[in-house]
mmCIF file of N, CA and C in Angstrom:
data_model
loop_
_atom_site.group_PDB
_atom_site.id
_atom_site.type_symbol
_atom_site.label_atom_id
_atom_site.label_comp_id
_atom_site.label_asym_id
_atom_site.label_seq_id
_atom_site.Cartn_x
_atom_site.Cartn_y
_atom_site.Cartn_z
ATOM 1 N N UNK Q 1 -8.298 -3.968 12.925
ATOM 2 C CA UNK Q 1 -7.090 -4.313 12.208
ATOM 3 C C UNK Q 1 -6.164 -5.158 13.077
ATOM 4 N N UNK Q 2 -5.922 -4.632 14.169
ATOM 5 C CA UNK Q 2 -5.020 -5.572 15.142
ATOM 6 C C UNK Q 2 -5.708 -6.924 15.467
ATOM 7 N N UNK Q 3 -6.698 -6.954 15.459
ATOM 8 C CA UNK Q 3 -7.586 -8.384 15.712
ATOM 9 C C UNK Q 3 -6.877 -9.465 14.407
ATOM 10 N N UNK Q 4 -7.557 -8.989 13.460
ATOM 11 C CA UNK Q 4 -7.203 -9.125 11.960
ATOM 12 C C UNK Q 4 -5.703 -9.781 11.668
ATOM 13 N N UNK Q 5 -5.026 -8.992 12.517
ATOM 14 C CA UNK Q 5 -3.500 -9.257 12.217
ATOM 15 C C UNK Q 5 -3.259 -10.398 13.317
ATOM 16 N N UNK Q 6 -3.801 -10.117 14.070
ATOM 17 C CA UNK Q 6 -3.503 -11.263 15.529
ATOM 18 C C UNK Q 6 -4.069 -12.993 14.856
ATOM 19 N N UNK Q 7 -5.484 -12.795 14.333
ATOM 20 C CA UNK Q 7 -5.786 -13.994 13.587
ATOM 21 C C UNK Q 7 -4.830 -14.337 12.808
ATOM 22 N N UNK Q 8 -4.191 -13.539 11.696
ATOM 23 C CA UNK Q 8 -3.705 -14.244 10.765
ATOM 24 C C UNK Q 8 -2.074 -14.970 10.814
ATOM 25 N N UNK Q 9 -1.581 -14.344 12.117
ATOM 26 C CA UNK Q 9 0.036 -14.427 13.048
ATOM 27 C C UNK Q 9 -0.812 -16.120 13.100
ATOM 28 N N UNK Q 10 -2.127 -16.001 14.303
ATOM 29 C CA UNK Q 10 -2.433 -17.157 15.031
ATOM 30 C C UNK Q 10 -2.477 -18.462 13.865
ATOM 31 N N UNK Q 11 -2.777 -17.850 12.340
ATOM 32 C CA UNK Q 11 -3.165 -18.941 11.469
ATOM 33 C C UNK Q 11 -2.234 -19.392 10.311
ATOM 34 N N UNK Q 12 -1.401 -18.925 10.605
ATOM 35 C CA UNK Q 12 -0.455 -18.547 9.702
ATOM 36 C C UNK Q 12 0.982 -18.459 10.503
ATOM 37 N N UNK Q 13 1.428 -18.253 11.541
ATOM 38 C CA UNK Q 13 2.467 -18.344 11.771
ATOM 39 C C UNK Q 13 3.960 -17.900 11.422
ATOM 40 N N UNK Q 14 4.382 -18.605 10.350
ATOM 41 C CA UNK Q 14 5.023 -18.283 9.424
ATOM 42 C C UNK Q 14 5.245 -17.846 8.421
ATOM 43 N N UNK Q 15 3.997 -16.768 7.820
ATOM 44 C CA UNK Q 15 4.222 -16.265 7.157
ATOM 45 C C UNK Q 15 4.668 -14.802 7.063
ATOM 46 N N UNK Q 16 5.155 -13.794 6.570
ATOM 47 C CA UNK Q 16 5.591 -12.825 6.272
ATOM 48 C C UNK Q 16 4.249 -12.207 5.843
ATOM 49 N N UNK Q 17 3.907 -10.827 6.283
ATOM 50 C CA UNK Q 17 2.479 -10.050 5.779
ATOM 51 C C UNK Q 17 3.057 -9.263 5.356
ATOM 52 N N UNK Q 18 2.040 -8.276 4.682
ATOM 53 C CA UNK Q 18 3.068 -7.216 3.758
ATOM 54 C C UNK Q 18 1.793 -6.364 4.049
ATOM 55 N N UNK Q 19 1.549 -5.365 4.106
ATOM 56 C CA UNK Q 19 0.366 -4.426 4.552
ATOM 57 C C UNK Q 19 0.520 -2.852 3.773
ATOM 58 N N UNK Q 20 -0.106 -2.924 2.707
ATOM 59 C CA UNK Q 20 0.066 -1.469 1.579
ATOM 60 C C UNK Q 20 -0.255 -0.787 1.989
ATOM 61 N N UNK Q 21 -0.038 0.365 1.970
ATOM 62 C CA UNK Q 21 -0.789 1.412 2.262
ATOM 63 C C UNK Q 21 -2.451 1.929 1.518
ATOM 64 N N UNK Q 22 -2.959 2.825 1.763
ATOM 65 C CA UNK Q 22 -4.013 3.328 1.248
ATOM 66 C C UNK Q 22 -3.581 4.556 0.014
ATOM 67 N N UNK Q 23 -4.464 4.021 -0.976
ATOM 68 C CA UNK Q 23 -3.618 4.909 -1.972
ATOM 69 C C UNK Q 23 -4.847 5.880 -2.345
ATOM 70 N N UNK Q 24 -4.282 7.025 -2.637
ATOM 71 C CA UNK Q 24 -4.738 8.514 -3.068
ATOM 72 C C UNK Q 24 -5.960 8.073 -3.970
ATOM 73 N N UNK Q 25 -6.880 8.483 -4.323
ATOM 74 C CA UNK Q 25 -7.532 8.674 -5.548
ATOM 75 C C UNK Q 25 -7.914 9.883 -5.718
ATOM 76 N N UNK Q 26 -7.990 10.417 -7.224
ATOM 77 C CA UNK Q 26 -8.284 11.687 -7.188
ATOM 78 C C UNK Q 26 -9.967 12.222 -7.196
ATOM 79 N N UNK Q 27 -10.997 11.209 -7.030
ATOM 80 C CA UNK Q 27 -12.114 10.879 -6.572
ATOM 81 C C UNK Q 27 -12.230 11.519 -5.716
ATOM 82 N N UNK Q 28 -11.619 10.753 -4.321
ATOM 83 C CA UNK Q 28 -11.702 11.031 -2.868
ATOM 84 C C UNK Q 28 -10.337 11.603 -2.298
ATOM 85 N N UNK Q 29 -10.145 12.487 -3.125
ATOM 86 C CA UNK Q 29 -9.408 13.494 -2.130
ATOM 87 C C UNK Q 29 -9.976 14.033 -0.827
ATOM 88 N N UNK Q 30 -11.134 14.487 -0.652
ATOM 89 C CA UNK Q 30 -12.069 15.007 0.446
ATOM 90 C C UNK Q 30 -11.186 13.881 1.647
ATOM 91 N N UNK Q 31 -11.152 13.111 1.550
ATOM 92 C CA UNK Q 31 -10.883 12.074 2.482
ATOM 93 C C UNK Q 31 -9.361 11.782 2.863
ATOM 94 N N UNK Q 32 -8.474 12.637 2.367
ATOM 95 C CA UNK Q 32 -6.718 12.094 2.145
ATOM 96 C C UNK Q 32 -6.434 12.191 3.420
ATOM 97 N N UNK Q 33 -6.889 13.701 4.339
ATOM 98 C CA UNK Q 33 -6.588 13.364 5.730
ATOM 99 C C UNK Q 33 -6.875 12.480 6.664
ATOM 100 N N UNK Q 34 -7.696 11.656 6.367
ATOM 101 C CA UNK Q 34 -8.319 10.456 7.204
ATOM 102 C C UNK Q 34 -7.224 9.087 6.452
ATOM 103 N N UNK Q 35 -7.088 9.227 5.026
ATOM 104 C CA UNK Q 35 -6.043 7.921 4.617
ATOM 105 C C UNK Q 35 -4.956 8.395 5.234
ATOM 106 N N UNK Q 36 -4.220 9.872 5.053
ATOM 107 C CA UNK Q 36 -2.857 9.966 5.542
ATOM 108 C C UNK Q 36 -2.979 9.291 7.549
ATOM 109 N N UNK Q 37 -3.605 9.728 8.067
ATOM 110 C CA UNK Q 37 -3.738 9.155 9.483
ATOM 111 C C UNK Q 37 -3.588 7.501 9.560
ATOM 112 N N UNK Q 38 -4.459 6.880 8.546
ATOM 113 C CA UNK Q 38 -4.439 5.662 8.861
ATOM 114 C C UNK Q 38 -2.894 4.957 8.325
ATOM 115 N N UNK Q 39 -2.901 5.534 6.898
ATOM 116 C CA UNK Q 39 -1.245 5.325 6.654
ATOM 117 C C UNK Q 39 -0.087 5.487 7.968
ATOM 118 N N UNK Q 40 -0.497 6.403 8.278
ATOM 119 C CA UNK Q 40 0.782 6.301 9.817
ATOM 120 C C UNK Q 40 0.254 5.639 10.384
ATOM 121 N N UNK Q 41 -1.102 5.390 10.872
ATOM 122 C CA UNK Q 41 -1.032 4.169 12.134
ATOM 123 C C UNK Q 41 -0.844 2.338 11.372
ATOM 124 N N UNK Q 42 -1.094 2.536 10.071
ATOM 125 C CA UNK Q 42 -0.719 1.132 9.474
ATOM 126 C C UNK Q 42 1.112 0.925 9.722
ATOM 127 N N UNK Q 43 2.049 2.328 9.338
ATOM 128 C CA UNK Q 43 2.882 1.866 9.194
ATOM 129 C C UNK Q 43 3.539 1.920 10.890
ATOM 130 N N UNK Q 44 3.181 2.801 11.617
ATOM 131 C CA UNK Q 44 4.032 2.712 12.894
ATOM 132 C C UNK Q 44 3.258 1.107 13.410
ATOM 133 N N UNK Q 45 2.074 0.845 12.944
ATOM 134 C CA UNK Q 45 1.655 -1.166 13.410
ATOM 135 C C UNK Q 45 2.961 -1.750 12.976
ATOM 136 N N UNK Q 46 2.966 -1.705 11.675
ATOM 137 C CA UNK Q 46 4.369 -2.833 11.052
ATOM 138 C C UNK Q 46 5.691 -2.576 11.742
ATOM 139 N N UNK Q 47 6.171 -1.310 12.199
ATOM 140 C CA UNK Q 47 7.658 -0.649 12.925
ATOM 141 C C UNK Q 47 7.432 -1.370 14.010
ATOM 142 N N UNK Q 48 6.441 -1.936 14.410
ATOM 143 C CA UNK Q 48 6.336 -2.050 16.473
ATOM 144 C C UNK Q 48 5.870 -3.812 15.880
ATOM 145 N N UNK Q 49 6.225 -4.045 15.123
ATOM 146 C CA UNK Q 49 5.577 -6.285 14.904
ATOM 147 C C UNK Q 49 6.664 -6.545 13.798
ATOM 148 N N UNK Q 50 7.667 -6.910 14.396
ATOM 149 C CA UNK Q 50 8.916 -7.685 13.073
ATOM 150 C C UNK Q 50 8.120 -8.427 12.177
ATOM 151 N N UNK Q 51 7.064 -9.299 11.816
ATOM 152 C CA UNK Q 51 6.732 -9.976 10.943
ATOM 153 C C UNK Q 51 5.979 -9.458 9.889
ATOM 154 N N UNK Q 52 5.364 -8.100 10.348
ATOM 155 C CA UNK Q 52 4.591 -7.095 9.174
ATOM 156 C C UNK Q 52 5.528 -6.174 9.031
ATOM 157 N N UNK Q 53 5.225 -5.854 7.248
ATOM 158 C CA UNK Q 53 5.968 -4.716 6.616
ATOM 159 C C UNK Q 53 4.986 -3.867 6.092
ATOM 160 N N UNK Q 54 5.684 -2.986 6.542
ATOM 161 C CA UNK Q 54 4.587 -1.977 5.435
ATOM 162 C C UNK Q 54 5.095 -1.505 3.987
ATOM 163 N N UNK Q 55 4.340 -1.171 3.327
ATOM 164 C CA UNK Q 55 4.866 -0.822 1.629
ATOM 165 C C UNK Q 55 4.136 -0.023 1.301
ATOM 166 N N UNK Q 56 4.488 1.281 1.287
ATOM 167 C CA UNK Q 56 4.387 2.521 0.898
ATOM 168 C C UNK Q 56 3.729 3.059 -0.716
ATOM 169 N N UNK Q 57 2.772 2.185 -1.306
ATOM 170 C CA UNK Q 57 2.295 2.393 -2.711
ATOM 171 C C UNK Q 57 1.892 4.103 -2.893
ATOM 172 N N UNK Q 58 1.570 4.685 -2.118
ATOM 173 C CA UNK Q 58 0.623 6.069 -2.300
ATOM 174 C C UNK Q 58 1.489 6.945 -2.302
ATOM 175 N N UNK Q 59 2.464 7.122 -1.682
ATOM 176 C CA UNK Q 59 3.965 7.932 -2.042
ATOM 177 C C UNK Q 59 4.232 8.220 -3.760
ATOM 178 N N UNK Q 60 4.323 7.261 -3.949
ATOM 179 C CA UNK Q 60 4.732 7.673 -5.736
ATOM 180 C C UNK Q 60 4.081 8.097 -6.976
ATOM 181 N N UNK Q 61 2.553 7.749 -5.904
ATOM 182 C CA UNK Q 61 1.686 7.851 -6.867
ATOM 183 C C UNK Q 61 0.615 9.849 -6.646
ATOM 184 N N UNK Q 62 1.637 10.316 -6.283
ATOM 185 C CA UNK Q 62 1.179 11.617 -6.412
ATOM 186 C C UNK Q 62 2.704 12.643 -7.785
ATOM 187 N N UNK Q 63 1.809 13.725 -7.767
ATOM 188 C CA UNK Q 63 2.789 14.186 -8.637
ATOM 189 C C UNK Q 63 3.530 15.875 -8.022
ATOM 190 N N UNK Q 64 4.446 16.331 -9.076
ATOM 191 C CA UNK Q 64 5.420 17.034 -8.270
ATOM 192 C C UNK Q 64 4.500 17.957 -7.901
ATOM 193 N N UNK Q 65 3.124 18.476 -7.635
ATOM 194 C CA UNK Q 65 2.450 18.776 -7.301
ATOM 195 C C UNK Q 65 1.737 18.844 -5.882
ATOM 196 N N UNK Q 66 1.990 17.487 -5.666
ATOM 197 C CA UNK Q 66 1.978 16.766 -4.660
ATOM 198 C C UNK Q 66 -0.284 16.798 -4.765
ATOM 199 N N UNK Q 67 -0.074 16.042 -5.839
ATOM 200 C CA UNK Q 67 -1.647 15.852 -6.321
ATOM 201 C C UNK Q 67 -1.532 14.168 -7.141
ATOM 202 N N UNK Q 68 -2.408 13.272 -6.687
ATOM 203 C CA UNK Q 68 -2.406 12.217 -7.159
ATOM 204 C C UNK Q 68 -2.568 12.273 -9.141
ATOM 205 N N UNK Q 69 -1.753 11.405 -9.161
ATOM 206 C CA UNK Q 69 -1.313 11.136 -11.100
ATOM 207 C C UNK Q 69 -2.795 10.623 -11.482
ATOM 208 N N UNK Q 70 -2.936 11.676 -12.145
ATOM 209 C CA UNK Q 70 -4.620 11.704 -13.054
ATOM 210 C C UNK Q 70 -4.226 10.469 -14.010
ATOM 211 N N UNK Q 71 -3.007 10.402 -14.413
ATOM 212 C CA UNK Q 71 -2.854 9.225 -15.736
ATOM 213 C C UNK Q 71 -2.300 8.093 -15.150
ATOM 214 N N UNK Q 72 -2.519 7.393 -13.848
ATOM 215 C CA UNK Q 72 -2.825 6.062 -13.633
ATOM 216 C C UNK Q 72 -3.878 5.572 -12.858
ATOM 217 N N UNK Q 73 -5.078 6.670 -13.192
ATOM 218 C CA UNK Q 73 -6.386 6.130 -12.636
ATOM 219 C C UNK Q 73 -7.352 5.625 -14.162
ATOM 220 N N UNK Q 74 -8.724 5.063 -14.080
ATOM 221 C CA UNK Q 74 -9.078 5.172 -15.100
ATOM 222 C C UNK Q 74 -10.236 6.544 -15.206
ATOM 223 N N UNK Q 75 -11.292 6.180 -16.045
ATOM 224 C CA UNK Q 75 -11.770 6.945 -15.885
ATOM 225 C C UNK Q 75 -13.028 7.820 -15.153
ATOM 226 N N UNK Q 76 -12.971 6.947 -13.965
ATOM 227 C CA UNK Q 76 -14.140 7.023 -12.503
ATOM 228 C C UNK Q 76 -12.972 7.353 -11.885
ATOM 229 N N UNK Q 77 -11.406 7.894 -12.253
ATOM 230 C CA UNK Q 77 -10.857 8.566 -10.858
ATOM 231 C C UNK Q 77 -10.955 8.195 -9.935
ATOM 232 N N UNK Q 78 -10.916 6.315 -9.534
ATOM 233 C CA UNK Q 78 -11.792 5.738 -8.234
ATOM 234 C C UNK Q 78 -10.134 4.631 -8.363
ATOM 235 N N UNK Q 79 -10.273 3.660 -9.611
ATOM 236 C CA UNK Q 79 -9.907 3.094 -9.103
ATOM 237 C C UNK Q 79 -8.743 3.371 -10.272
ATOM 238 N N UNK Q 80 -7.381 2.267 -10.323
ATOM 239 C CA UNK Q 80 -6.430 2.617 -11.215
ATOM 240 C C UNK Q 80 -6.330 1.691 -12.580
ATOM 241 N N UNK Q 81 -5.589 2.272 -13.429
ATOM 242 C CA UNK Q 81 -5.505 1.390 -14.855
ATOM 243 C C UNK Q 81 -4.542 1.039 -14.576
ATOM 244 N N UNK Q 82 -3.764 0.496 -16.231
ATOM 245 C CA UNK Q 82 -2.915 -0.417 -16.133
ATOM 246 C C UNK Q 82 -1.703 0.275 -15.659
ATOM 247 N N UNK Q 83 -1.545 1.450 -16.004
ATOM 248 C CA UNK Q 83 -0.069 1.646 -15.688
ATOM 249 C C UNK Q 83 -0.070 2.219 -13.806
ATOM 250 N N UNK Q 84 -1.034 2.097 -13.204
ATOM 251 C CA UNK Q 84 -1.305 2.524 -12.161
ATOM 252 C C UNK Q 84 -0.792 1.025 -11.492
ATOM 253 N N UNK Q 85 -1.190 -0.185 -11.940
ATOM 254 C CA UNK Q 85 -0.850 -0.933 -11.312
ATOM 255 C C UNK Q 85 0.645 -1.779 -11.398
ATOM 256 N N UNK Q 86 1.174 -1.076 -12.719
ATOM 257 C CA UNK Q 86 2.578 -1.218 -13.396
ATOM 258 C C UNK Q 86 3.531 -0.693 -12.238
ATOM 259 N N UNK Q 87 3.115 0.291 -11.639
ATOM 260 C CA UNK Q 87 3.785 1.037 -10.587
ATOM 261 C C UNK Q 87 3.438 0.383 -9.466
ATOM 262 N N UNK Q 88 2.391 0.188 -8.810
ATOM 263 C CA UNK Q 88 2.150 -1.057 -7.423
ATOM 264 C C UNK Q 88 3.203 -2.261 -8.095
ATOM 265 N N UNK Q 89 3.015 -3.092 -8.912
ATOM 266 C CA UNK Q 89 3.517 -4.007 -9.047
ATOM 267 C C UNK Q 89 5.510 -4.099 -8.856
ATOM 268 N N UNK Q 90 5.962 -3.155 -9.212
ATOM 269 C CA UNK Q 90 7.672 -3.010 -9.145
ATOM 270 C C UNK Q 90 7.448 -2.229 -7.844
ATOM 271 N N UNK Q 91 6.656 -1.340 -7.077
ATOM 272 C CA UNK Q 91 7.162 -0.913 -5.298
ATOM 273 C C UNK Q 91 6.897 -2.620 -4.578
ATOM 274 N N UNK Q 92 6.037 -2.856 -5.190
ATOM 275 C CA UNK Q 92 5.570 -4.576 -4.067
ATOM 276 C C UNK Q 92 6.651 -5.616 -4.562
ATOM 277 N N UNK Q 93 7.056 -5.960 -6.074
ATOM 278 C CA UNK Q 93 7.988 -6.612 -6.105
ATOM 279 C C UNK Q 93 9.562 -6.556 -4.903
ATOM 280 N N UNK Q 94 9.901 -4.885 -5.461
ATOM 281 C CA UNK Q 94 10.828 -4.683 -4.456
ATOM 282 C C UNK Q 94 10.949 -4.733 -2.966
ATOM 283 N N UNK Q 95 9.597 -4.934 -2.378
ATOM 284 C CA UNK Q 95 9.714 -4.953 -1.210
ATOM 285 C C UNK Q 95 9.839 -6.518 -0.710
ATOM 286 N N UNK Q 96 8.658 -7.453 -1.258
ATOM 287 C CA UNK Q 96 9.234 -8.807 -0.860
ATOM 288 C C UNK Q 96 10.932 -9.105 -1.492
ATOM 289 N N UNK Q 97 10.765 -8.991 -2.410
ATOM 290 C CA UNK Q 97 11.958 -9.135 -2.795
ATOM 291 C C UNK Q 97 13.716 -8.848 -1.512
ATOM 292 N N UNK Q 98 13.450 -7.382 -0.915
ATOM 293 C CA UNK Q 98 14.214 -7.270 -0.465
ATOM 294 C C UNK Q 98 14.088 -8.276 0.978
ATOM 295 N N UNK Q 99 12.999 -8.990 1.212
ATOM 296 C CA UNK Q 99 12.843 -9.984 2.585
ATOM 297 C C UNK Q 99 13.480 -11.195 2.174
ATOM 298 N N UNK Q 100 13.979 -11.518 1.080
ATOM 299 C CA UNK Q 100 14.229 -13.117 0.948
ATOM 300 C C UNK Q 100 15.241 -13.029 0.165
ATOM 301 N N UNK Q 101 15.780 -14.617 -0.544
ATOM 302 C CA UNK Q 101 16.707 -14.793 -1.572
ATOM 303 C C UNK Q 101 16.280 -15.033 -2.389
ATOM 304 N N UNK Q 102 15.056 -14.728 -3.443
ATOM 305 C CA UNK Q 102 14.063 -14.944 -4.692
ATOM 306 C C UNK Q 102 15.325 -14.732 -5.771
ATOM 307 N N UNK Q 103 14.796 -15.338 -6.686
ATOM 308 C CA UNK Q 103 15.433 -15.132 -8.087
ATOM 309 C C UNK Q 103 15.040 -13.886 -8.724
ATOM 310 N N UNK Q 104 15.579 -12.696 -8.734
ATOM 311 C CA UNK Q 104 15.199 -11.442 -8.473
ATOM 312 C C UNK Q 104 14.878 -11.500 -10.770
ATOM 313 N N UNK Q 105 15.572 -11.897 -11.372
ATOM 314 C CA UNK Q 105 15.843 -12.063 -12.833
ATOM 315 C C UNK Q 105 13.974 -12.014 -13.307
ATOM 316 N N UNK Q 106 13.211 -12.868 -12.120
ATOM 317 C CA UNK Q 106 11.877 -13.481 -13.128
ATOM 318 C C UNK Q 106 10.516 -12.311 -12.058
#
């Protein structure tokens, strides 16, 4: 990953990265302790490199349960439907959004 990120600084320069997190599925739960680990080392990468952000998608997408939302996956529980990505789409809006002066309206 740091290689990865070092290329794309080297090729790219100026751009702003945005780096999501790993999100829950209720599939592969077996595995959440290995995503929650990498989630902290993705986001303490972005805290320690001003030009990467991290964006937190897998946070919201559990329920007061603290069990990933069965009703924004489809139905392989693998990957997500539409309203699964209705929710990525307004946490990722808001986050570039809050890096720049975009026309926040469109």
């Amino acid at each position: 990953f740091r290689l990865f990120c070092g290329k794309l600084r080297q090729d790219f320069p100026e751009a702003k990265i945005y780096i999501l997190s790993l999100k829950p599925s209720p599939s592969r739960t077996k595995f959440w302790n290995e995503v929650n680990t990498l989630n902290f080392l993705l986001k303490e990468y972005c805290a320690s490199n001003a030009d990467f952000t991290y964006v937190d998608v897998a946070s919201p997408m559990f329920n007061e349960k603290g069990e990933p939302q069965e009703d924004i996956f489809g139905p392989d529980r693998l990957h997500m439907n539409e309203k699964g990505y209705q929710l990525w789409t307004g946490i990722v809006r808001k986050a570039v959004l809050a890096d720049c002066s975009c026309d926040t309206e469109n």
